[in-house]
Coordinates of C-alpha atoms and ligand atoms in Angstrom, one line a residue:
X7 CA 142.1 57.5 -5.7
X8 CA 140.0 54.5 -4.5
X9 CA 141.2 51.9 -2.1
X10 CA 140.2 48.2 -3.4
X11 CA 140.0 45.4 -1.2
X12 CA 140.6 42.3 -3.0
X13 CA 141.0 38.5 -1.9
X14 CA 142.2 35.6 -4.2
X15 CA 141.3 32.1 -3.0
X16 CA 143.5 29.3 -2.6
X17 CA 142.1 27.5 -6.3
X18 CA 143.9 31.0 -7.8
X19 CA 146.6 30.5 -6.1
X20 CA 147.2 26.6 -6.4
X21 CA 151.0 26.6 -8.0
X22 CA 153.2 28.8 -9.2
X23 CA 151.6 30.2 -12.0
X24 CA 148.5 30.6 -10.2
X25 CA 150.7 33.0 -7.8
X26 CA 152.1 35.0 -11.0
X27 CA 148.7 35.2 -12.9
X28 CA 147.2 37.0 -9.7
X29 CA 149.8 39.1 -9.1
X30 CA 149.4 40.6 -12.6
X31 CA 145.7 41.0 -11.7
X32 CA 146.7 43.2 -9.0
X33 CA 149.3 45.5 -10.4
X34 CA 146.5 45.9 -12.7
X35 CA 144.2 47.4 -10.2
X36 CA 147.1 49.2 -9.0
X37 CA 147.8 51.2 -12.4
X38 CA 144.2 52.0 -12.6
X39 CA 144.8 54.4 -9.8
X40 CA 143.9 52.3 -6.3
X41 CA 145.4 51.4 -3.6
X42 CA 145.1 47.9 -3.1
X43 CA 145.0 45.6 -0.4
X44 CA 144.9 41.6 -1.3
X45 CA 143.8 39.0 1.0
X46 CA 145.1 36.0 0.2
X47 CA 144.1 31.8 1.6
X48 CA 146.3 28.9 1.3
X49 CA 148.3 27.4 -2.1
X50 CA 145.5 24.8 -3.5
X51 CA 144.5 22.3 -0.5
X52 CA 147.5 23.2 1.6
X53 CA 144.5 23.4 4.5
X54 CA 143.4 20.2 4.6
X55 CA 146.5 18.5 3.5
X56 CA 148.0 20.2 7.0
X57 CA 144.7 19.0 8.8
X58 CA 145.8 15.7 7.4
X59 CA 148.6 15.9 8.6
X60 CA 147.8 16.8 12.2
X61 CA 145.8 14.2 12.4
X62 CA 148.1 11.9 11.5
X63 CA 149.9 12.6 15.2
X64 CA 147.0 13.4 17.1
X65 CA 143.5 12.2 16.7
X66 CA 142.1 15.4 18.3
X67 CA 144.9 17.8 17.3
X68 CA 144.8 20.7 20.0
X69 CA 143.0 23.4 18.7
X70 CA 145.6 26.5 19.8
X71 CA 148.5 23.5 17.9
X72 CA 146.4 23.6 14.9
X73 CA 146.0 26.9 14.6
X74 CA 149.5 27.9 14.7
X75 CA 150.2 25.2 12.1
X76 CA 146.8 26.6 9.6
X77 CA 148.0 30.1 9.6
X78 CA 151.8 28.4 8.2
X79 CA 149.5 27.9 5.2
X80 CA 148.6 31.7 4.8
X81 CA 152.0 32.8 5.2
X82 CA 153.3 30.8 2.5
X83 CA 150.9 32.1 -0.4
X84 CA 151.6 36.1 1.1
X85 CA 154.7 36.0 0.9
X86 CA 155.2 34.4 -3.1
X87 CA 152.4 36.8 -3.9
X88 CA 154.2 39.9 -2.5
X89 CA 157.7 38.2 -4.0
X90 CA 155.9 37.6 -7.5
X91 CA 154.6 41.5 -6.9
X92 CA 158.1 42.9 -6.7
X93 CA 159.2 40.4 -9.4
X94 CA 156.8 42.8 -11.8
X95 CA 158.4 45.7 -10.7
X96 CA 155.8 47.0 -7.7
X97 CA 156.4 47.6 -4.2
X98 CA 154.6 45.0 -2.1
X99 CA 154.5 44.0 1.6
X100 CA 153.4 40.9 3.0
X101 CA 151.1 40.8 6.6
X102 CA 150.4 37.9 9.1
X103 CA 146.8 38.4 10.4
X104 CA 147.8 39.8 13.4
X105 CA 149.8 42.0 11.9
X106 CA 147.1 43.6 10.1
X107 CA 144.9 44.2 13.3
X108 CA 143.1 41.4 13.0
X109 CA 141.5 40.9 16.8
X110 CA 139.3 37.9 17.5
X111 CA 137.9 36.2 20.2
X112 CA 140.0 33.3 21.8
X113 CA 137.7 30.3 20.2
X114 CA 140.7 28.1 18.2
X115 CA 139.5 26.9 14.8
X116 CA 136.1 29.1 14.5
X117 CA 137.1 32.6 16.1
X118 CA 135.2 35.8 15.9
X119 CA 136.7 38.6 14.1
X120 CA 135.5 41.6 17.4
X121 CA 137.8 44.3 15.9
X122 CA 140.1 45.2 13.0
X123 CA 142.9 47.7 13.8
X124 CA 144.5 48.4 10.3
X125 CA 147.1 51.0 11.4
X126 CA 150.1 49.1 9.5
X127 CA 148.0 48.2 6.2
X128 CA 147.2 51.8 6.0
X129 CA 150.5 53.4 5.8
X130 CA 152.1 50.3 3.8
X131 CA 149.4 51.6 1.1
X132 CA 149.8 55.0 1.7
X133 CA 153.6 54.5 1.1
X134 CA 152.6 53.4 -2.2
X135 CA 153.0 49.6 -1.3
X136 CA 150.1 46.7 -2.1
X137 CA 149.4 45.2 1.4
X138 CA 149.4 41.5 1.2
X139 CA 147.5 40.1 3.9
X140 CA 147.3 36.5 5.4
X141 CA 143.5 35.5 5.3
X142 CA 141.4 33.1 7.6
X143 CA 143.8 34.1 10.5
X144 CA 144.1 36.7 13.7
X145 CA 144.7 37.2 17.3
X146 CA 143.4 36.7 20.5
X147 CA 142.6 40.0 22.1
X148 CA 142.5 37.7 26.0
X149 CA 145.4 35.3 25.3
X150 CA 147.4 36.9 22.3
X151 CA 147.3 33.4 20.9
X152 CA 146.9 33.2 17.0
X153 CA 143.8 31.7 15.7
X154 CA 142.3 30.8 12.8
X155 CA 138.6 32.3 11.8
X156 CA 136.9 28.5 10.7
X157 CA 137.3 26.8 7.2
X158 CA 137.2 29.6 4.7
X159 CA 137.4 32.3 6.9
X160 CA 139.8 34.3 4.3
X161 CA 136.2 36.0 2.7
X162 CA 135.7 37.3 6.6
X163 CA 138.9 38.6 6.8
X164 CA 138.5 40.5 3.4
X165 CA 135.1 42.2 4.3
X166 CA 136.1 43.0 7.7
X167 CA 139.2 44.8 6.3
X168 CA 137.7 46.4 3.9
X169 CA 134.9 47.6 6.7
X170 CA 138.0 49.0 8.4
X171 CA 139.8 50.8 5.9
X172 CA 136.3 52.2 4.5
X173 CA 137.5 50.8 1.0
X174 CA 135.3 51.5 -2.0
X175 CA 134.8 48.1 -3.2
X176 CA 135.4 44.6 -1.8
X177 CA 136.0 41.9 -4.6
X178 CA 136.2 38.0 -3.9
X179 CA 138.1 36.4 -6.7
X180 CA 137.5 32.6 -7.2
X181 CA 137.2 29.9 -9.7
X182 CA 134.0 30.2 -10.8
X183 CA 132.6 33.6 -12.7
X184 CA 130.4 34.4 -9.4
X185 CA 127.3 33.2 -7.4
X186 CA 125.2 30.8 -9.2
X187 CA 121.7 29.7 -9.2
X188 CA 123.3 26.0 -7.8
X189 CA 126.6 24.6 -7.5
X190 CA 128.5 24.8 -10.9
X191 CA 130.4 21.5 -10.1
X192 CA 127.0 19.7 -9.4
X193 CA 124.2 21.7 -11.7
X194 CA 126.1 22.3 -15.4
X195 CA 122.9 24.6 -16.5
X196 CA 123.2 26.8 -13.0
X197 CA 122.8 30.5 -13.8
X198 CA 125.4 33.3 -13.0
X199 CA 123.0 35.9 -10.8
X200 CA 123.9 39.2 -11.4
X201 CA 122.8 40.7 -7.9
X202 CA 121.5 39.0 -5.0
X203 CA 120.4 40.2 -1.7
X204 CA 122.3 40.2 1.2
X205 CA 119.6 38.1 3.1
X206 CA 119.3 35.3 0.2
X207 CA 123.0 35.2 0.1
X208 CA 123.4 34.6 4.0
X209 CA 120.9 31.7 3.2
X210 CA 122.2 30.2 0.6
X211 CA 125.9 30.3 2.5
X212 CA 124.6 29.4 5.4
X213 CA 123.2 26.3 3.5
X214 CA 126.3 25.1 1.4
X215 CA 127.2 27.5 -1.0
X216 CA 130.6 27.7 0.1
X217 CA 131.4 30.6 -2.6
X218 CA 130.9 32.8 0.4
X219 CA 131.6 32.0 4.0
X220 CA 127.8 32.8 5.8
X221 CA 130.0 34.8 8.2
X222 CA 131.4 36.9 5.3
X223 CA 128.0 37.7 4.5
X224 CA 127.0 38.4 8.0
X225 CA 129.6 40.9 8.1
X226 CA 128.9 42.8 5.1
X227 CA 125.6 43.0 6.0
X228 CA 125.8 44.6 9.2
X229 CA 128.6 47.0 7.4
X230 CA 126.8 47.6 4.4
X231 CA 129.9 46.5 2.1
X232 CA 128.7 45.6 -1.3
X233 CA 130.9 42.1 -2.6
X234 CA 131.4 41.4 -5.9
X235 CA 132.0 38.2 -6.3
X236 CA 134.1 36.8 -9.4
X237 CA 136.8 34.9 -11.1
X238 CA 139.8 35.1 -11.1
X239 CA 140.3 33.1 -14.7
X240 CA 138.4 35.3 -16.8
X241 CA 137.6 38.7 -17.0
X242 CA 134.4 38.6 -16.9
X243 CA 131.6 40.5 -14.6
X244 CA 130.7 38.5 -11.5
X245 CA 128.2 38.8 -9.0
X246 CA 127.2 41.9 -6.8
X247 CA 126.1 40.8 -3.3
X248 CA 124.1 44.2 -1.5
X249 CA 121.3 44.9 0.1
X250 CA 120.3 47.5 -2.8
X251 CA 119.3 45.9 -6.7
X252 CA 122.3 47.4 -9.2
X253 CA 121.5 49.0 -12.1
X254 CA 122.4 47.5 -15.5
X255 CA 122.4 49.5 -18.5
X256 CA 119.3 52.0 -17.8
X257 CA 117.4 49.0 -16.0
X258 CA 117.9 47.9 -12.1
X259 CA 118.2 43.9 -11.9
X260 CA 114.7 42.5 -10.1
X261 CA 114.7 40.6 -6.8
X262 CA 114.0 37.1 -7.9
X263 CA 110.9 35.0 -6.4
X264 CA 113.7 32.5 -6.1
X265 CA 117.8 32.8 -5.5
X266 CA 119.0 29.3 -6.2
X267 CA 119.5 26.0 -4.7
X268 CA 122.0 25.0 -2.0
X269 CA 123.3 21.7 -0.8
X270 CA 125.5 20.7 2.1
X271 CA 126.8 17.4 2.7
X272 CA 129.3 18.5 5.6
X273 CA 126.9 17.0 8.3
X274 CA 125.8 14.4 10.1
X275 CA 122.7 13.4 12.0
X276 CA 122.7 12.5 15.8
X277 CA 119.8 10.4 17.5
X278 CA 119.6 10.6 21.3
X279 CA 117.2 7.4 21.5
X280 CA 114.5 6.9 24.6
X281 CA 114.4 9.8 26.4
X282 CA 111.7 10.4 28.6
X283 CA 108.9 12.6 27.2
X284 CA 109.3 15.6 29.8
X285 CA 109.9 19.3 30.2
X286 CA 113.7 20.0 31.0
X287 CA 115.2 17.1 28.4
X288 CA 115.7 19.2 25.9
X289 CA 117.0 21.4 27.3
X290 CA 119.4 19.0 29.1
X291 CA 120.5 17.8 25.7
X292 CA 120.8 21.1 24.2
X293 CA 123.2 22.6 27.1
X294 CA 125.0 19.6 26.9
X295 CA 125.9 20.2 23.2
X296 CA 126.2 24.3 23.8
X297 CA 128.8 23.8 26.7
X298 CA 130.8 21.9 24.5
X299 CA 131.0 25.0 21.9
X300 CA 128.9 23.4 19.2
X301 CA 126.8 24.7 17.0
X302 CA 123.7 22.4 15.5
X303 CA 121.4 23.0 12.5
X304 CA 118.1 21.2 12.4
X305 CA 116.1 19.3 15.2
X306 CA 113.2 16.7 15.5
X307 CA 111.2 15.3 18.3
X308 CA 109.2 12.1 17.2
X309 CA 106.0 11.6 18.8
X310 CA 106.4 9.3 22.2
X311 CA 105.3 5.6 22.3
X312 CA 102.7 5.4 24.6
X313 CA 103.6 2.3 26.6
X314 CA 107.4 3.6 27.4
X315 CA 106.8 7.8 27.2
X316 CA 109.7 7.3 25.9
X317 CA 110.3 9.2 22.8
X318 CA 113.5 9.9 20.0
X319 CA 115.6 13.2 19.8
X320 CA 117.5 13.9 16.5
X321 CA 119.6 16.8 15.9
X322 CA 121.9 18.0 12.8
X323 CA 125.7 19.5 13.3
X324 CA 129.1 19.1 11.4
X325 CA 130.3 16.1 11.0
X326 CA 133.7 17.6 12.4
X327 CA 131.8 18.1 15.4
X328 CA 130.3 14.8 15.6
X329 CA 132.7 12.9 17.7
X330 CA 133.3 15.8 20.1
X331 CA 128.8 15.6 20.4
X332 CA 129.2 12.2 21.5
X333 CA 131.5 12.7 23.9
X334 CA 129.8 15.0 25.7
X335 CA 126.3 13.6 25.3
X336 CA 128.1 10.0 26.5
X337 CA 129.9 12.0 29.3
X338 CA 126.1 13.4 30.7
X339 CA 124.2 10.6 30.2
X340 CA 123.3 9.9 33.8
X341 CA 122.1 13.6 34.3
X342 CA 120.1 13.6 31.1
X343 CA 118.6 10.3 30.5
X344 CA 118.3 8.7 27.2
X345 CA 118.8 4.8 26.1
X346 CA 121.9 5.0 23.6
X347 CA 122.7 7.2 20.7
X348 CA 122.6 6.6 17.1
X349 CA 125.5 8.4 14.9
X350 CA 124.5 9.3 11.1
X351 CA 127.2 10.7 8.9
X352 CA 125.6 9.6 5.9
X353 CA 123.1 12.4 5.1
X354 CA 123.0 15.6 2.9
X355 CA 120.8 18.5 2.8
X356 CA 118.7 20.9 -0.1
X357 CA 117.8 24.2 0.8
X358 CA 115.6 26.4 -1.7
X359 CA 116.2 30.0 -1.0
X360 CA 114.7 33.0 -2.2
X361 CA 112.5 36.4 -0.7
X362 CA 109.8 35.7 -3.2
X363 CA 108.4 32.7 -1.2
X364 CA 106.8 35.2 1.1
X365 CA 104.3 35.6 -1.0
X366 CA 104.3 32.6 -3.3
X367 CA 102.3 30.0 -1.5
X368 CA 102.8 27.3 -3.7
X369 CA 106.6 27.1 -3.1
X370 CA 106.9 24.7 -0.5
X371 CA 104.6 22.2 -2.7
X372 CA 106.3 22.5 -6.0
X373 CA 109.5 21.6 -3.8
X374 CA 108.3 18.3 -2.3
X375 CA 106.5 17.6 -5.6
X376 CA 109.6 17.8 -7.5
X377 CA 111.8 15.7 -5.4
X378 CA 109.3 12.8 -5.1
X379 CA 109.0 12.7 -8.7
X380 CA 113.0 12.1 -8.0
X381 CA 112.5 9.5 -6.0
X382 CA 114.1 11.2 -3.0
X383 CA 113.1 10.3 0.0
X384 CA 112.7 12.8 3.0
X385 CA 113.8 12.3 6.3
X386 CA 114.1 16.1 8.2
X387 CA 112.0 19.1 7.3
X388 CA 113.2 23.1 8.3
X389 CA 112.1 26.2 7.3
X390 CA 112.5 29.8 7.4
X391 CA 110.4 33.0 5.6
X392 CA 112.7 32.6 3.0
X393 CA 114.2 29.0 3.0
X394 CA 113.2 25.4 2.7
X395 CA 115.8 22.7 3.6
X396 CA 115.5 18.7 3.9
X397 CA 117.7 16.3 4.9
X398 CA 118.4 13.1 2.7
X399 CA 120.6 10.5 2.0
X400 CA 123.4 11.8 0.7
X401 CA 123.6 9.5 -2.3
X402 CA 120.4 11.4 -3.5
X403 CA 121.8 14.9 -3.2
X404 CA 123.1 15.6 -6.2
X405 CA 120.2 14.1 -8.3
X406 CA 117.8 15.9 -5.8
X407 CA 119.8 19.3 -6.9
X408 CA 119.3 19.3 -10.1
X409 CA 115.6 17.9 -10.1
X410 CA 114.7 21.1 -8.1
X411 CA 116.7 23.2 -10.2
X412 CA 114.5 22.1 -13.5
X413 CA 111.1 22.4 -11.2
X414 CA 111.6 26.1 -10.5
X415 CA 112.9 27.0 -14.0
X416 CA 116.5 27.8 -12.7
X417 CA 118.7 25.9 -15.9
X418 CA 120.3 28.1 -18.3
X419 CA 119.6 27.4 -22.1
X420 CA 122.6 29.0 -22.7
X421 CA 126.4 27.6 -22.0
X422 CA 127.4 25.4 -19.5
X423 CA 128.9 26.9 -16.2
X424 CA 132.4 27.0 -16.2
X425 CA 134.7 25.6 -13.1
X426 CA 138.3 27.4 -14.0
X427 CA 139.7 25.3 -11.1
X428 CA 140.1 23.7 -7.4
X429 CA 139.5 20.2 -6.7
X430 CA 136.0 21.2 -5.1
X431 CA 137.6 19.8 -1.9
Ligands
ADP518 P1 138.0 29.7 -2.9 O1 139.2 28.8 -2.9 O2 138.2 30.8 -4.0 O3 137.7 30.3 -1.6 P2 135.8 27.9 -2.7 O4 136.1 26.5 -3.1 O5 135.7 28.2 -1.2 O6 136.8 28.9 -3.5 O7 134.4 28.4 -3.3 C1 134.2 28.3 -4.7 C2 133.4 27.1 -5.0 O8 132.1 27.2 -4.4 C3 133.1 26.8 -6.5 O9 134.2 26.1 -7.1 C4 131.8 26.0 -6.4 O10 132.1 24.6 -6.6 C5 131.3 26.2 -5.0 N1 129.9 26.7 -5.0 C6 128.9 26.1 -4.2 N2 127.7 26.7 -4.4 C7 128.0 27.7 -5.4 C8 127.1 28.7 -6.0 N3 125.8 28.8 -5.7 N4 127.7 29.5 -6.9 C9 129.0 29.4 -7.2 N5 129.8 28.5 -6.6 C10 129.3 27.6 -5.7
LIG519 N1 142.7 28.3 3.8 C1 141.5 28.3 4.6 C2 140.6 27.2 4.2 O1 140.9 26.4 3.3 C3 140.8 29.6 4.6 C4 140.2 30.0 3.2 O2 140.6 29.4 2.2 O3 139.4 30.9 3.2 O4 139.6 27.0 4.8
MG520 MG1 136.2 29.9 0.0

């Protein structure tokens, strides 16, 4: 007997329906033989409809406040799933995250999964029951205070438990038939991929594709826990997501020269304006933003105007961390120097990802060619061996999309891509 670990997103399980349909899905799985855990997010857009709502009484909601309310989310869809379970005749049990072993670090809204003590959701399943566990949520190990794991955080919980319970397969349902060569919802002639590395996934996720959470990926990686991505609308095949090609039919699938096309439009662009052109400002910016626990993307330095030596400093980050950046930039400007600041939420970015561009020189051309014949203009430039990204406006993004798409030869001739749900929020 195999154990499956298998998580439904909130899109399959926006209503009540939704709830039934999956639970059918999983008795399924469960009269082929497995045990089976399910990790389950919030009904629909409960998630940002509670962030919403925080808001609405606190500007800054505290984050150990938020969290407690987040997780409520969670708890409501575990416990209609393990309800609509039983309603089929199946013994089911529902789990909070830290019920399930979930330990993280004590970070509120983005905290790191550092162990996974599954004692409970092992003998629930060897009782014979499916474990129903909360996604996107744990515990402190320092403070026992419950977190959350950062905005779709329930694909990180899945991986990690099935890392724990050394399950045979971990499969992330969605509503869309797996990974594609772009955003369904933006690119209509995107491509289902079959297989894709671990490392081209982690870019592309790390770049926008929110089908998987990058830290999902991460995980898996360092675990070696194959994914299969797929939907949870159709039965259809998804997307496998290891470090080794599968085989299909008698033939393994090829690395392609390039994965797909990602686009992020989650952040914005802050410019720390006249600050003197010498060693240590950087850095004084940098630690600024680090102490205040915030994570930032790309970064340029403009060349300094000779008569002031006064030069520009322009960074990238979520936009959710945008006013906190301020803040603290505002807070240390004495120490570090600089005239004003400019704040830029109006930007979006295209990454090209793929292991091929090692060796294909001609890449990085064909990229900038394609979007100028767009008409998009580029305003930030960063790379990796395997990635290009630039930041635009964000009114070009999804034209730029699906003019580099075309250039590379990604568009299907086939049928359209098929969105089964969500409200791409
Ligand atoms: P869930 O609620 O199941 O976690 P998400 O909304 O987080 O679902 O992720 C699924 C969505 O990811 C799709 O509806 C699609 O719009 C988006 N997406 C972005 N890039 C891709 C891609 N390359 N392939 C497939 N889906 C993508
Ligand atoms: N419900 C959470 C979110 O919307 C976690 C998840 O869906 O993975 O971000
Ligand atoms: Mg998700």
């Amino acid at each position: 007997m195999g154990l499956v670990v298998q998580k439904y997103g909130g899109s399959s399980v926006a209503d009540a329906e939704g709830i039934k349909r999956v639970a059918k899905r999983i008795v399924e799985a469960k009269k082929n033989g497995n045990q089976v855990v399910a990790v389950v997010s919030a009904m629909g857009d409960t998630t940002d409809e509670l962030i919403d709502l925080a808001e609405q009484v606190s500007p800054i909601p505290a984050g150990r406040e938020l969290d407690m309310l987040l997780t409520a989310g969670e708890r409501i869809s575990m416990a209609l799933l393990a309800m609509a379970i039983k309603n089929l005749g199946h013994e089911a049990q529902s789990f909070t995250g830290s019920q399930a072993g979930v330990i993280t670090d004590s970070v509120h809204n983005k905290a790191r999964i550092i162990d996974v003590t599954p004692g409970r959701i092992r003998t629930s399943v060897d009782e014979g029951n499916i474990a129903i566990v909360a996604g996107f949520q744990g515990v402190s190990q320092d403070s026992k205070d419950i977190t959350t794991l950062g905005r779709g955080g329930s694909d990180t919980t899945a991986v990690a438990l099935a890392a724990a319970l050394d399950a045979d397969v971990c499969e992330i349902y969605t509503d869309v038939d797996g990974v594609f060569t772009a955003d369904p919802r933006v690119v209509k002639k995107a491509k289902k991929i079959d297989w894709i590395s671990f490392e081209d996934m982690l870019e592309l996720a790390a770049n926008g594709s929110k089908v998987l959470l990058h830290r999902c990926v991460e995980y898996a990686r360092r675990y070696d826990i194959p994914i299969h991505v797929r939907s949870s609308f159709s039965g259809l095949k998804g997307t496998w997501v290891s470090s080794e090609p599968i085989e299909q039919g008698d033939k393994q699938v090829e690395q392609a020269i390039i994965s797909g096309v990602a686009h992020d439009t989650s952040e914005a662009k802050i410019t720390v304006v006249g600050v003197p052109d010498k060693p240590g400002e950087a850095a004084a910016i940098f630690r600024t933003i680090a102490d205040a626990e915030i994570n930032i993307d790309m970064i340029v330095q403009n060349v300094s105007a000779a008569a002031t030596g006064l030069t520009d400093i322009s960074f990238t980050l979520p936009k959710a961390e945008g006013r906190k950046a301020i803040d603290a930039l505002e807070k240390n400007r004495s120490g570090i120097g600089f005239d004003s600041l400019r704040y830029d939420d109006q930007i979006g970015k295209i990454s090209l990802v793929g292991a091929g561009m090692k060796t294909n020189p001609g890449v990085t051309a064909d990229f900038f060619k394609a979007l100028s014949d767009a008409g998009v203009n580029i305003e930030l430039i960063s790379t990796s061996e395997i990635r290009i990204s630039v930041v635009t406006r964000k009114d070009d993004v999804n034209e730029a999309v699906r003019a580099v798409h075309t250039a590379f030869g990604l568009d299907s001739d086939s049928d359209e891509a098929v969105v089964y749900g969500g409200t791409g929020r």
